[in-house]
Amino acid sequence: MGRVNPVGLYSFYDEGKRCAETLFLDYYCQYNIKIKVLHLFNTYGPKMQPNDWRVIGNFIVQALRGDNITIYGDGLQTRCFCYVDDLIEALVRMMNSPVGLVGPVNLGNPREFTVRELAEKVVHFTGSKSKLIFMPLPQDDPKQRQPDIKLARDKLSWEPTISLDDGLKETIAYFKKILG
Ligand code: UDP
């Protein structure tokens, strides 16, 4: 699960996931409990909470309200965004896969974007007049995150199919509806 600070501000979240994964694997090894372990990378789409503070929700809400778009750091850090329908397809394939396929299997969209590119896309697709502003980078914010999905490709014949542009349009339409 990458480089993780065990004593940082967000360690409860990172380490909680790692601990849960270890326990599941222990139960698999010791009691042969049927488990599947998946590593989900950044996912987005309709039905996200407008106030969950993830980057896509934040940027869309800010753009639709005409507020400043808050880029943390220089915005050159990268993330890969997987549209929810693609992710669910992978989850179903994994659940239907043979018992022996335990994982961990990475699920995410390997196409990488900078946070700044994302902000520009959101402004473009919403037609907003919002300005991009730069704010301090949170502690332990990774500079790059990109899933290696070779295992999902090989074992689940899965690959994301929905581009960021198409996914953003759907997500913006959803937020427009709920924000009125
Ligand atoms: N981010 C940002 N502005 C925001 C929210 C997040 O620039 O209003 C950045 C954040 O610093 C990180 C990236 O966007 O570099 C993704 O953040 P998110 O919380 O969505 O996911 P994670 O950090 O878990 O990848």
XYZ file of C-alpha atoms and ligand atoms in Angstrom:
205
model
C 0.000 0.000 0.000
C 2.753 2.393 -0.892
C 4.678 4.690 1.389
C 2.753 5.383 4.550
C 3.619 7.518 7.564
C 2.600 5.458 10.632
C 2.450 8.474 12.973
C 0.981 11.267 10.829
C -2.303 13.158 10.958
C -4.055 10.650 8.651
C -2.332 7.487 9.900
C -5.481 6.203 11.596
C -6.992 5.845 8.128
C -3.954 4.397 6.317
C -2.944 2.039 9.084
C -6.544 1.026 9.749
C -6.770 -0.235 6.177
C -3.448 -2.065 6.436
C -4.389 -3.679 9.736
C -7.758 -4.836 8.343
C -6.016 -6.346 5.322
C -3.532 -8.229 7.497
C -6.311 -9.600 9.699
C -8.307 -10.771 6.670
C -5.246 -12.509 5.266
C -4.562 -14.151 8.652
C -8.100 -15.554 8.711
C -7.630 -16.793 5.168
C -4.335 -18.536 6.044
C -5.431 -19.926 9.404
C -9.107 -20.788 8.864
C -9.367 -20.829 5.087
C -12.078 -18.135 5.191
C -12.989 -17.085 1.651
C -11.714 -13.545 1.168
C -10.877 -11.158 -1.642
C -8.498 -8.237 -1.092
C -8.754 -5.190 -3.304
C -6.856 -1.912 -3.286
C -9.195 0.822 -4.503
C -7.556 3.946 -5.887
C -9.249 7.357 -6.236
C -12.831 6.808 -7.372
C -15.492 9.379 -8.251
C -18.908 9.763 -9.795
C -22.551 10.615 -9.121
C -23.822 10.063 -5.538
C -20.612 11.418 -3.998
C -21.233 13.627 -0.984
C -20.719 17.321 -1.854
C -18.924 17.782 1.482
C -16.628 14.756 1.670
C -13.619 17.006 0.917
C -12.285 14.791 -1.891
C -10.805 16.776 -4.725
C -13.385 16.117 -7.458
C -16.366 16.928 -5.236
C -14.662 20.039 -3.885
C -13.731 21.391 -7.325
C -17.158 20.756 -8.871
C -19.050 22.323 -5.960
C -16.699 25.328 -5.959
C -17.041 25.754 -9.724
C -20.829 25.511 -9.689
C -21.060 28.061 -6.874
C -18.557 30.406 -8.515
C -16.224 30.072 -5.518
C -12.439 29.917 -5.808
C -11.059 26.504 -6.754
C -8.731 25.471 -3.907
C -5.598 23.796 -5.233
C -3.402 22.424 -2.452
C 0.319 22.922 -3.073
C 1.432 23.736 -6.619
C -1.171 21.397 -8.154
C 1.517 19.398 -9.946
C 0.911 16.322 -7.802
C -0.818 13.596 -9.782
C -3.756 11.316 -9.168
C -5.620 8.780 -11.299
C -9.397 8.956 -11.197
C -11.576 5.909 -11.778
C -15.245 6.411 -12.655
C -17.571 4.541 -10.306
C -19.205 2.358 -13.027
C -15.794 1.027 -14.057
C -14.930 0.270 -10.464
C -18.192 -1.553 -9.775
C -17.682 -3.706 -12.854
C -14.289 -4.744 -11.441
C -15.760 -5.462 -8.003
C -18.401 -7.756 -9.535
C -15.776 -9.545 -11.638
C -13.635 -10.059 -8.551
C -16.583 -11.418 -6.532
C -17.342 -13.872 -9.347
C -13.702 -14.939 -9.715
C -12.354 -18.323 -8.526
C -11.940 -18.757 -4.754
C -8.162 -19.011 -5.186
C -7.926 -15.453 -6.486
C -7.418 -13.653 -3.194
C -5.377 -10.619 -4.195
C -4.455 -7.981 -3.330
C -5.666 -6.709 -6.689
C -5.274 -3.019 -7.512
C -8.353 -1.335 -8.987
C -8.135 2.119 -10.449
C -7.679 4.006 -13.668
C -3.952 4.214 -14.545
C -4.361 7.435 -16.577
C -2.575 10.109 -14.582
C -3.571 13.795 -14.294
C -2.156 16.661 -12.278
C -4.530 18.299 -9.820
C -4.131 21.484 -11.834
C -5.268 19.728 -15.024
C -8.262 18.421 -13.130
C -9.147 21.942 -11.926
C -8.921 23.278 -15.485
C -11.178 20.516 -16.790
C -13.792 21.186 -14.106
C -13.782 24.922 -14.860
C -14.101 24.162 -18.576
C -16.949 21.645 -18.318
C -18.940 23.722 -15.831
C -18.385 26.941 -17.793
C -17.529 28.535 -14.444
C -15.823 31.872 -13.852
C -14.121 30.527 -10.715
C -10.453 31.350 -10.216
C -7.793 28.823 -9.246
C -6.138 29.646 -5.910
C -3.213 27.882 -4.251
C -3.301 26.783 -0.619
C -0.878 24.889 1.653
C -0.382 21.220 0.882
C -1.738 18.903 3.615
C 0.735 16.741 5.561
C 1.836 13.488 3.840
C 0.062 14.364 0.580
C 1.619 11.991 -2.024
C 3.296 13.663 -5.017
C 2.168 10.879 -7.321
C -0.276 8.009 -7.151
C -0.827 5.625 -10.026
C -2.210 2.090 -9.784
C -0.465 -0.821 -11.481
C -3.481 -2.801 -12.711
C -1.646 -5.653 -14.444
C -3.224 -8.275 -12.189
C -6.757 -6.966 -12.798
C -6.104 -6.962 -16.531
C -4.721 -10.530 -16.476
C -7.051 -12.204 -13.983
C -10.289 -10.244 -14.385
C -9.876 -9.135 -18.019
C -10.773 -5.728 -16.647
C -9.744 -2.298 -17.767
C -11.394 1.083 -17.131
C -13.331 2.331 -20.162
C -14.720 5.715 -19.077
C -12.512 8.733 -19.711
C -12.082 11.484 -17.134
C -13.865 13.919 -19.468
C -16.948 11.708 -19.789
C -16.968 10.838 -16.105
C -16.656 14.480 -15.095
C -19.610 15.468 -17.313
C -21.824 12.852 -15.585
C -20.611 13.894 -12.157
C -21.133 17.611 -12.858
C -24.693 16.872 -14.042
C -25.350 15.058 -10.764
C -23.986 17.879 -8.607
C -25.978 20.454 -10.586
C -29.142 18.498 -9.782
C -28.492 18.168 -6.060
C -27.220 21.712 -5.569
C -30.228 23.106 -7.429
N -6.792 18.542 -3.323
C -6.775 19.861 -3.742
N -7.843 20.636 -3.441
C -8.937 20.180 -2.761
C -8.941 18.841 -2.341
C -7.847 18.058 -2.623
O -5.817 20.323 -4.386
O -9.887 20.979 -2.543
C -5.642 17.693 -3.679
C -5.046 16.920 -2.514
O -4.066 17.703 -1.846
C -4.447 15.726 -3.227
C -5.399 15.481 -4.400
O -6.110 16.698 -4.579
O -3.163 16.033 -3.746
C -6.386 14.353 -4.143
O -7.010 14.578 -2.917
P -8.178 13.642 -2.362
O -8.432 14.032 -0.927
O -9.347 13.667 -3.283
O -7.582 12.178 -2.442
P -6.203 11.557 -1.895
O -5.392 12.599 -1.237
O -6.632 10.477 -0.959
O -5.537 11.025 -3.135
